[in-house]
CSV table of C-alpha atoms in Angstrom, one decimal:
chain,number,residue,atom,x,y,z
A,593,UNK,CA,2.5,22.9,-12.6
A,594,UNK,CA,-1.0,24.2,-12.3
A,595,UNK,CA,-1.3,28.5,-13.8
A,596,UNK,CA,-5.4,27.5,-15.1
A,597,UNK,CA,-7.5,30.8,-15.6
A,598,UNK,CA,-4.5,33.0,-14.7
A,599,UNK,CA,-4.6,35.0,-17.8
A,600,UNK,CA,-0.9,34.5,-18.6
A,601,UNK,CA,-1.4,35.7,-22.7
A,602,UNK,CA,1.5,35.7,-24.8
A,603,UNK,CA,3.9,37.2,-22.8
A,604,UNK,CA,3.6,35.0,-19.5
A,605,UNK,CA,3.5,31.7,-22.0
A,606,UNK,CA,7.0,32.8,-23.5
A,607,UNK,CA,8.5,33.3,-20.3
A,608,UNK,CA,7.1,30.4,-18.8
A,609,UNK,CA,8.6,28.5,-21.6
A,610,UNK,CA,11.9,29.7,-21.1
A,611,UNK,CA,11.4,28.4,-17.1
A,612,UNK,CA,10.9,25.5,-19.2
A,613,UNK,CA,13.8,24.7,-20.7
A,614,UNK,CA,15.7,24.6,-17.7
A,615,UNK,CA,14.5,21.3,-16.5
A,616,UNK,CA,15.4,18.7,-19.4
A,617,UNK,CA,15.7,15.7,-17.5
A,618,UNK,CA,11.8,15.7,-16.4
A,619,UNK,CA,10.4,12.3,-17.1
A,620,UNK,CA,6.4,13.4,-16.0
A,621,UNK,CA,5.1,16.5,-16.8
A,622,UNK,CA,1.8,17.9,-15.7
A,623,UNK,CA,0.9,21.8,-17.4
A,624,UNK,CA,-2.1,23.3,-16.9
A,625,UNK,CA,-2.8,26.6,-18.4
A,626,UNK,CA,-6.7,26.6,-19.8
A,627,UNK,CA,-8.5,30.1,-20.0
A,628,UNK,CA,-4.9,31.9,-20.0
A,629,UNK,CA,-5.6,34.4,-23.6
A,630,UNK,CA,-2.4,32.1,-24.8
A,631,UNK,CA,-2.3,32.6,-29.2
A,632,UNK,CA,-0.5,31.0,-31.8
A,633,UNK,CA,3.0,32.2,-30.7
A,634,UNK,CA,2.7,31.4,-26.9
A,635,UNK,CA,1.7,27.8,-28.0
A,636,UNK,CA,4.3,27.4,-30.2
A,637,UNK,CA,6.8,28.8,-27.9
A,638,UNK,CA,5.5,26.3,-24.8
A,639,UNK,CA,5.8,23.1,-27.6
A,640,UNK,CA,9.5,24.5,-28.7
A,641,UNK,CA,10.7,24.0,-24.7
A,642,UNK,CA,8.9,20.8,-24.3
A,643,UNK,CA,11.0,19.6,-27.3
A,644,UNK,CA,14.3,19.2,-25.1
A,645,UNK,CA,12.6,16.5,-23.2
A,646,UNK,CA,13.9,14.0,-24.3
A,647,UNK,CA,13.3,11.6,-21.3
A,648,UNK,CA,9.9,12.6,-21.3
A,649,UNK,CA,6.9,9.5,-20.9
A,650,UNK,CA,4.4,11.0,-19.7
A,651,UNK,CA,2.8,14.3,-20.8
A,652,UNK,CA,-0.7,16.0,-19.3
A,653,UNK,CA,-0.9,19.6,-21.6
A,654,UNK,CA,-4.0,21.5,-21.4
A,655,UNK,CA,-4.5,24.7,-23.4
A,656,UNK,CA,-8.5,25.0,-23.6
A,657,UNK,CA,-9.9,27.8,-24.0
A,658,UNK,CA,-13.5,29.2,-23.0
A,659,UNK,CA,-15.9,29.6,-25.8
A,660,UNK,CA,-15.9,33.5,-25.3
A,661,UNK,CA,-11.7,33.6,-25.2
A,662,UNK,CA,-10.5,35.9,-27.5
A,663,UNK,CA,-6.9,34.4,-28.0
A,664,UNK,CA,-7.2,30.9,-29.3
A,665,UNK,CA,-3.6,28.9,-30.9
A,666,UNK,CA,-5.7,28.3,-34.2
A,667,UNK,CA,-4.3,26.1,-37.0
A,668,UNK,CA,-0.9,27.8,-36.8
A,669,UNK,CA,-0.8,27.4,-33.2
A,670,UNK,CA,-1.1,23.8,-33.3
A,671,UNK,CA,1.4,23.2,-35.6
A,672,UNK,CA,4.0,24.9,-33.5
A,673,UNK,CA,3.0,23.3,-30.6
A,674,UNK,CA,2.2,19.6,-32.3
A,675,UNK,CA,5.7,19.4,-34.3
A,676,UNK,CA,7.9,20.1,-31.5
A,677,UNK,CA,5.7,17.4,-29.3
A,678,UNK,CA,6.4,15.0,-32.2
A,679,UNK,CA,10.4,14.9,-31.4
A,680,UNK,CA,9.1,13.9,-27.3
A,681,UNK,CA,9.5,10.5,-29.0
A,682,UNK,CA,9.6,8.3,-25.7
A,683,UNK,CA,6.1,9.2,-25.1
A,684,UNK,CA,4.3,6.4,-23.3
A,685,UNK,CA,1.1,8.2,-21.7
A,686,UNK,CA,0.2,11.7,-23.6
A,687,UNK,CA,-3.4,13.6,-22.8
A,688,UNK,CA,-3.9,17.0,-24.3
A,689,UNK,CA,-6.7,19.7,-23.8
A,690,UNK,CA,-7.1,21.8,-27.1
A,691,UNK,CA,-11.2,22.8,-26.9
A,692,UNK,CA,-12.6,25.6,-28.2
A,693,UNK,CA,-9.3,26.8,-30.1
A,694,UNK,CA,-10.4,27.1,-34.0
A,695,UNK,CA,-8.2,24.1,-35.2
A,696,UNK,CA,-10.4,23.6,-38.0
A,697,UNK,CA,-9.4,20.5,-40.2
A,698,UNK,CA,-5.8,22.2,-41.1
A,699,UNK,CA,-5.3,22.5,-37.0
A,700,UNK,CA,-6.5,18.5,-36.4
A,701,UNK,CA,-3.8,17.6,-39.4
A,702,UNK,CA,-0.9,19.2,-37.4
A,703,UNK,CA,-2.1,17.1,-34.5
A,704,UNK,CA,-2.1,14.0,-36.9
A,705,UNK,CA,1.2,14.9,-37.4
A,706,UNK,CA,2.8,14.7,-34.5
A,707,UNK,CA,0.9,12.0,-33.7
A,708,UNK,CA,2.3,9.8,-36.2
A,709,UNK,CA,5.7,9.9,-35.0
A,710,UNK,CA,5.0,8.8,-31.0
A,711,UNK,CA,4.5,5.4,-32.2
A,712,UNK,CA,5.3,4.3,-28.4
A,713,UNK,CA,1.9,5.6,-27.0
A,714,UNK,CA,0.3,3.3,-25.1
A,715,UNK,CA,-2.3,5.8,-23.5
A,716,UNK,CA,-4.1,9.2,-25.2
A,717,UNK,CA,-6.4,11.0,-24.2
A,718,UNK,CA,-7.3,14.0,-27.2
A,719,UNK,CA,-9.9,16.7,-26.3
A,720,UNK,CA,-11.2,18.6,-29.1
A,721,UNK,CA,-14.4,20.1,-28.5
A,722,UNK,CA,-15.6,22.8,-31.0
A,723,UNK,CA,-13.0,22.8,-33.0
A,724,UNK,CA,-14.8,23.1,-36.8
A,725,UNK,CA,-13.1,19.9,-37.1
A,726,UNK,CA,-14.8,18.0,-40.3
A,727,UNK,CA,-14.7,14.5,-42.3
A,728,UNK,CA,-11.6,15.5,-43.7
A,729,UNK,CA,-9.5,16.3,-40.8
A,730,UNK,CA,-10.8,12.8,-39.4
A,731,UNK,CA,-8.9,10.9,-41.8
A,732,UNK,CA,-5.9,12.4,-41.4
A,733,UNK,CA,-6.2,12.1,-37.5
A,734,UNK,CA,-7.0,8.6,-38.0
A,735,UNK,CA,-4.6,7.7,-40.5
A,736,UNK,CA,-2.1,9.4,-37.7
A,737,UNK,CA,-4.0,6.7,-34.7
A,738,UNK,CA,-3.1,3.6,-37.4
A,739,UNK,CA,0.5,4.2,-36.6
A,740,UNK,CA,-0.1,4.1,-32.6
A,741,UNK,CA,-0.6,0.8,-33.0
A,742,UNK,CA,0.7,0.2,-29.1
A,743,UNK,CA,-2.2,1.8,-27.8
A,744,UNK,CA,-4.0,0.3,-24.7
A,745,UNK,CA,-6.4,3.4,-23.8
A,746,UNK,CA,-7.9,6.0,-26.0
A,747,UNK,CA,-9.8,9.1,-25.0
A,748,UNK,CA,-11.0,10.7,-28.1
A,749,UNK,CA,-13.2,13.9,-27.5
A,750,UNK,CA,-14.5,15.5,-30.4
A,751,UNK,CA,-17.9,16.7,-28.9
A,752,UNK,CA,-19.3,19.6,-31.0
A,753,UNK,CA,-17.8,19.4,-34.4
A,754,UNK,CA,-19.0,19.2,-38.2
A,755,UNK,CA,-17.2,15.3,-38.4
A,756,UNK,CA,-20.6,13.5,-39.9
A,757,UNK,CA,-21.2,10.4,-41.2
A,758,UNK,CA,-18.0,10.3,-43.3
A,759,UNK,CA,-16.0,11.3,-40.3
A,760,UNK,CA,-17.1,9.3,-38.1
A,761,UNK,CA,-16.2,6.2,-41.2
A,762,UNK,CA,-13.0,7.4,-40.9
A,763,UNK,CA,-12.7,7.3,-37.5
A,764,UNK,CA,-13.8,3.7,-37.5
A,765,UNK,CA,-11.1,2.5,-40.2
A,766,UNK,CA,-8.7,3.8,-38.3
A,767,UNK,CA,-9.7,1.6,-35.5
A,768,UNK,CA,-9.7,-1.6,-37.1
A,769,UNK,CA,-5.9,-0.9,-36.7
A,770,UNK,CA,-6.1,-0.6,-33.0
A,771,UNK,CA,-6.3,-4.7,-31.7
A,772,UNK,CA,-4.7,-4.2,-28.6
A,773,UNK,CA,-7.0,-1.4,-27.2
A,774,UNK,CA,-8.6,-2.2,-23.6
A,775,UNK,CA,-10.3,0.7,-22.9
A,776,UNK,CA,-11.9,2.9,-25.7
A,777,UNK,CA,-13.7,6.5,-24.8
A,778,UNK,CA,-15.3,8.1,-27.8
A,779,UNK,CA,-17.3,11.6,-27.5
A,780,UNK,CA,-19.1,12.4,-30.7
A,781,UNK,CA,-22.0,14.0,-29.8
A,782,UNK,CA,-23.2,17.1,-31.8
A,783,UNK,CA,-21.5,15.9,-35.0
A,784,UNK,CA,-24.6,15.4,-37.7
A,785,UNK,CA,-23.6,11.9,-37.7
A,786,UNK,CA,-26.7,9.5,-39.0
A,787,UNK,CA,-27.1,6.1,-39.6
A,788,UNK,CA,-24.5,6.0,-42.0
A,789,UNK,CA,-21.7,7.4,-39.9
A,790,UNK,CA,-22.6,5.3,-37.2
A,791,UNK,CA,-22.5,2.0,-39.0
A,792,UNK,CA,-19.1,3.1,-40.6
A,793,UNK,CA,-17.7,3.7,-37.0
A,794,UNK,CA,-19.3,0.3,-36.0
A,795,UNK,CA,-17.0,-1.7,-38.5
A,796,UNK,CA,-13.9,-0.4,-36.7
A,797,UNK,CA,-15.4,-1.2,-33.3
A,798,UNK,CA,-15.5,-5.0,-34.5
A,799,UNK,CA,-11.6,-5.0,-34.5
A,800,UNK,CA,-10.9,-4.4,-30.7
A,801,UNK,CA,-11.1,-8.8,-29.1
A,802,UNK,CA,-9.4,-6.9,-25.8
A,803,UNK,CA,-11.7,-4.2,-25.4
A,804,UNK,CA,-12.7,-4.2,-21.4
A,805,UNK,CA,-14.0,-0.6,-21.1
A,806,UNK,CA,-16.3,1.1,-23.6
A,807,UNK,CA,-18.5,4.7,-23.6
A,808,UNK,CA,-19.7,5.7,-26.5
A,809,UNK,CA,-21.4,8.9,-26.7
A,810,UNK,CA,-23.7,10.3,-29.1
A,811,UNK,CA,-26.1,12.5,-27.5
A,812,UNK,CA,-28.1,14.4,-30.3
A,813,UNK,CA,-27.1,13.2,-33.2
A,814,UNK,CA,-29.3,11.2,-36.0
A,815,UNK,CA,-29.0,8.0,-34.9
A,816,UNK,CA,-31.5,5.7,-36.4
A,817,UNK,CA,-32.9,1.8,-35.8
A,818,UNK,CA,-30.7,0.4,-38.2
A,819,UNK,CA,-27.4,2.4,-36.9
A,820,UNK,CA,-28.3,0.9,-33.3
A,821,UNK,CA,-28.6,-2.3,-34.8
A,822,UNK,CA,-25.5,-2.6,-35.9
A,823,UNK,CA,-23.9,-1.2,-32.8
A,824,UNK,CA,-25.4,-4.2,-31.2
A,825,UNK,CA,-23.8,-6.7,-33.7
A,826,UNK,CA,-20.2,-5.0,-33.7
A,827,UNK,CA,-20.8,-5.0,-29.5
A,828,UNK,CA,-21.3,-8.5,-29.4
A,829,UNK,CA,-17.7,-9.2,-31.0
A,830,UNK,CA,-16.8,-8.4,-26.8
A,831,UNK,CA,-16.8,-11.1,-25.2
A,832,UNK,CA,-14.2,-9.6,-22.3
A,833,UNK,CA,-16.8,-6.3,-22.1
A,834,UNK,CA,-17.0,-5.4,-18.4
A,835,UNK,CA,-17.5,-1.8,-18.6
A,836,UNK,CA,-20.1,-0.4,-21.2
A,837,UNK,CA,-21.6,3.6,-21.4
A,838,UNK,CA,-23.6,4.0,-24.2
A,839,UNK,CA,-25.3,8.1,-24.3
A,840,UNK,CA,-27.8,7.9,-27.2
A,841,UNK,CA,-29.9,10.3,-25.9
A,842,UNK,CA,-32.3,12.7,-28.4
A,843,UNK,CA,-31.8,10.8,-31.6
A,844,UNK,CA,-33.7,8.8,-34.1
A,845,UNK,CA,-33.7,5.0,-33.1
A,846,UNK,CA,-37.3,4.4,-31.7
A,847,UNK,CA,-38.7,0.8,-30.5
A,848,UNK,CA,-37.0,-1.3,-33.6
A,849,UNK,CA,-33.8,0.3,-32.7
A,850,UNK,CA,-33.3,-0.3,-28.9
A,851,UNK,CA,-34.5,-4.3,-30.1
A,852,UNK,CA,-30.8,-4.4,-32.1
A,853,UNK,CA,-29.4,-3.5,-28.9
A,854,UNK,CA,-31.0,-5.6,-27.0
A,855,UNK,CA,-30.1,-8.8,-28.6
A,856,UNK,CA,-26.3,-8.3,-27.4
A,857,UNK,CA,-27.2,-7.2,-23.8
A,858,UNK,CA,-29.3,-11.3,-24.0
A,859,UNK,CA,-26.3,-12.6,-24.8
A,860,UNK,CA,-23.8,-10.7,-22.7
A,861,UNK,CA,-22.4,-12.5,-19.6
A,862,UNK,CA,-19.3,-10.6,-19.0
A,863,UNK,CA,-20.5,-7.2,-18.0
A,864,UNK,CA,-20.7,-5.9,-15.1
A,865,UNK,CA,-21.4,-1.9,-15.3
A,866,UNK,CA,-23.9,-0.6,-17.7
A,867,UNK,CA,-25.1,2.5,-18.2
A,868,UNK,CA,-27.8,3.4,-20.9
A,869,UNK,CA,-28.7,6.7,-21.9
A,870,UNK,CA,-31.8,6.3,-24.7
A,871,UNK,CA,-34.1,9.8,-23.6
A,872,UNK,CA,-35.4,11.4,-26.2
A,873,UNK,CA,-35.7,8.8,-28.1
A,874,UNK,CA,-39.6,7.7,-28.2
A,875,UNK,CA,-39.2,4.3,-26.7
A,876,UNK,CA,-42.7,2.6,-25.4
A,877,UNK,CA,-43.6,0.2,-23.2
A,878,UNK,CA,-43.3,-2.8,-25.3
A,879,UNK,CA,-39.8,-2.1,-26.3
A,880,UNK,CA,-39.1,-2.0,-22.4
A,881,UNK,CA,-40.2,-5.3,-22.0
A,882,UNK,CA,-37.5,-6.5,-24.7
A,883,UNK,CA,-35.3,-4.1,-22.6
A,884,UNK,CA,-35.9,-5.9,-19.5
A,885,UNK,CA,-35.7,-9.0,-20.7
A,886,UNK,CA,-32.7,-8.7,-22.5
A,887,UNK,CA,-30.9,-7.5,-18.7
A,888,UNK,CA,-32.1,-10.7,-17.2
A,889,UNK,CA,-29.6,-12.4,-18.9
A,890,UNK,CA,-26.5,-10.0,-17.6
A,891,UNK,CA,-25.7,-12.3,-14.8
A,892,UNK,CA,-22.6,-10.3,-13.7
A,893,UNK,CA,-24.3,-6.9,-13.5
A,894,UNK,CA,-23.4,-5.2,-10.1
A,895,UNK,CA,-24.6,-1.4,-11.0
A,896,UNK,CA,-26.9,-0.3,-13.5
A,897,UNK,CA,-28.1,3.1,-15.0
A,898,UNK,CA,-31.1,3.8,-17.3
A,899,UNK,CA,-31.9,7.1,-18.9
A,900,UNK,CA,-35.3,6.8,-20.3
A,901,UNK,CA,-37.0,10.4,-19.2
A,902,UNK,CA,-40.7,8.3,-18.8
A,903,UNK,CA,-40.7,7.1,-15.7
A,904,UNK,CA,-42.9,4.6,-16.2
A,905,UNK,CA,-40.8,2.6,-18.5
A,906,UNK,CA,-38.0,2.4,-15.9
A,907,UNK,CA,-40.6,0.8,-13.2
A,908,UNK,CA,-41.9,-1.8,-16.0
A,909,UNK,CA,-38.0,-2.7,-16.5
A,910,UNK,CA,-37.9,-3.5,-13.1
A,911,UNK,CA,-40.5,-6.0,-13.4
A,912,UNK,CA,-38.3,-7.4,-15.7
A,913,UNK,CA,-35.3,-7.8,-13.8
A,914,UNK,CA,-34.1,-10.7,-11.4
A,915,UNK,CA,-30.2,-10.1,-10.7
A,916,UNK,CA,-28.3,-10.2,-7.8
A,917,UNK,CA,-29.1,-8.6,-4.4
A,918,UNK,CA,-25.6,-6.4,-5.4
A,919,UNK,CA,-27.6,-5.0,-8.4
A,920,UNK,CA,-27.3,-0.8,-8.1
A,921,UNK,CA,-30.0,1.2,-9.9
A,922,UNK,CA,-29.5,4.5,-11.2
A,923,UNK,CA,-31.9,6.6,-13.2
């Protein structure tokens, strides 16, 4: 059911949940209502109808909003709409779209909530850009991820929020809990997060033996050599990694911190899409060279993307690498 940028508001959200309710039996269940003016009451209204599914397993809800919306669901919204989710206890595959809605922390604990009770999840995906979502209302969504201990795949979007370094802590004990993950999407950039927060998150990361697919981004935050470093050491706990993003573009790392990184990527055999993003970062020459060493020894690589912003440190990688005629480049 697709009624995006429609500008429903409260109204159209109440009626469309009484549509709702008429079809109980649904198994799949697609809504898309972003940029629709839909508050509190609409979202609560929407989560009330969805409650009667009790077949449901899969679940695709997106209530963005645009930055300049003047309804958002708020706090109180997403407690309406999270605790009548939380009975949709057959849940297998569940992605939700709440950007730019004012949770705040008290908003990300309702979610935490409801989260706690689909314990049969086996696939989320949780979108919560610019949210004021802080350290606080971390832990109690990861103490929530703890009990979805089924999961296989994790989208967790929480671009442009105040989480920092003890955030992003918390959001790594909570996934020393999750051993059975095989694909693992984390958006944390614009979060204040330093070397601190990074190396907390990175004792999670050391917890995942499945873990195929990884992208990890962390575009402007304040990311220094020893916080890469130890990326690099919880990264080469993979050793089924075929799929790795890494977005560490505009932070603090330097030369001695793309080294850290590099000694996994020498002793990586299994992956076979990589895609570095280090601009912004004041990497020279010489580091390159440990750079393209390091990809020499990635004997499975079939496409590859680098994101220096100096152009000349892309073509002295090159020099460095002797892969298979399959090898893509992207820069």
């Amino acid at each position: 059911m697709l009624k995006s940028d429609n500008q429903i508001g409260k109204d159209g959200a109440s009626i469309l949940a009484c549509s709702l309710a008429n079809y109980t039996s649904l198994s799949n269940l697609v809504l898309s209502l972003e940029k629709n003016q839909i508050d509190a009451q609409g979202a609560s209204n929407i989560g009330s109808a969805i409650a009667n599914y009790i077949n449901l397993s899969s679940l695709t809800l997106d209530l963005s909003c645009s930055s300049l919306s003047v309804q958002k669901i708020g706090a109180e919204g997403s407690y309406g709409l999270i605790s009548a989710l939380s009975k949709c206890t057959n849940l297998q595959k569940l992605t939700l779209f709440l950007d730019n809605n004012e949770l705040g922390s008290q908003g990300s604990i309702g979610v935490g909530l409801a989260l706690s009770k689909c314990i049969n999840l086996s696939f989320l995906g949780l979108y919560l850009c610019n949210n004021q979502i802080d350290g606080q209302g971390i832990q109690e969504l990861g103490s929530a991820l703890v009990k979805c201990s089924n999961l296989s795949s994790l989208h967790l979007n929480l671009f442009g929020n105040q989480i920092r370094d003890q955030g992003a802590s918390n959001l790594g004990s909570a996934l020393v809990n999750l051993v059975n993950l095989q694909t693992l999407i984390l958006e944390l950039s614009l979060n204040e997060i330093s070397n601190a927060g990074a190396s907390g998150l990175c004792q999670g990361l050391i917890s995942s033996p499945m873990l195929l697919n990884l992208d990890l981004y962390f575009y402007q935050n304040k990311v220094d050599a020893l916080g890469v470093s130890n990326l690099g050491s919880a990264l080469s706990k993979y050793k089924k990694l075929t799929n790795l993003k890494i977005d560490l573009n505009d932070n603090k790392f330097g030369n001695d911190g793309e080294s850290g990184l590099c000694s996994f990527l020498a002793n990586s055999t299994s992956i076979q899409n990589l895609k570095l993003e280090f601009s912004g970062n004041l990497i020279k020459q010489k580091a390159t060279q440990v750079l393209g060493s390091a990809l020499t020894s990635c004997i499975d690589l079939t496409n590859l993307t680098l994101s220096l912003r100096q152009q000349g440190c892309i073509r002295f990688i090159f020099l460095f690498i002797k892969l298979s005629q399959n090898l893509k480049f992207g820069t």
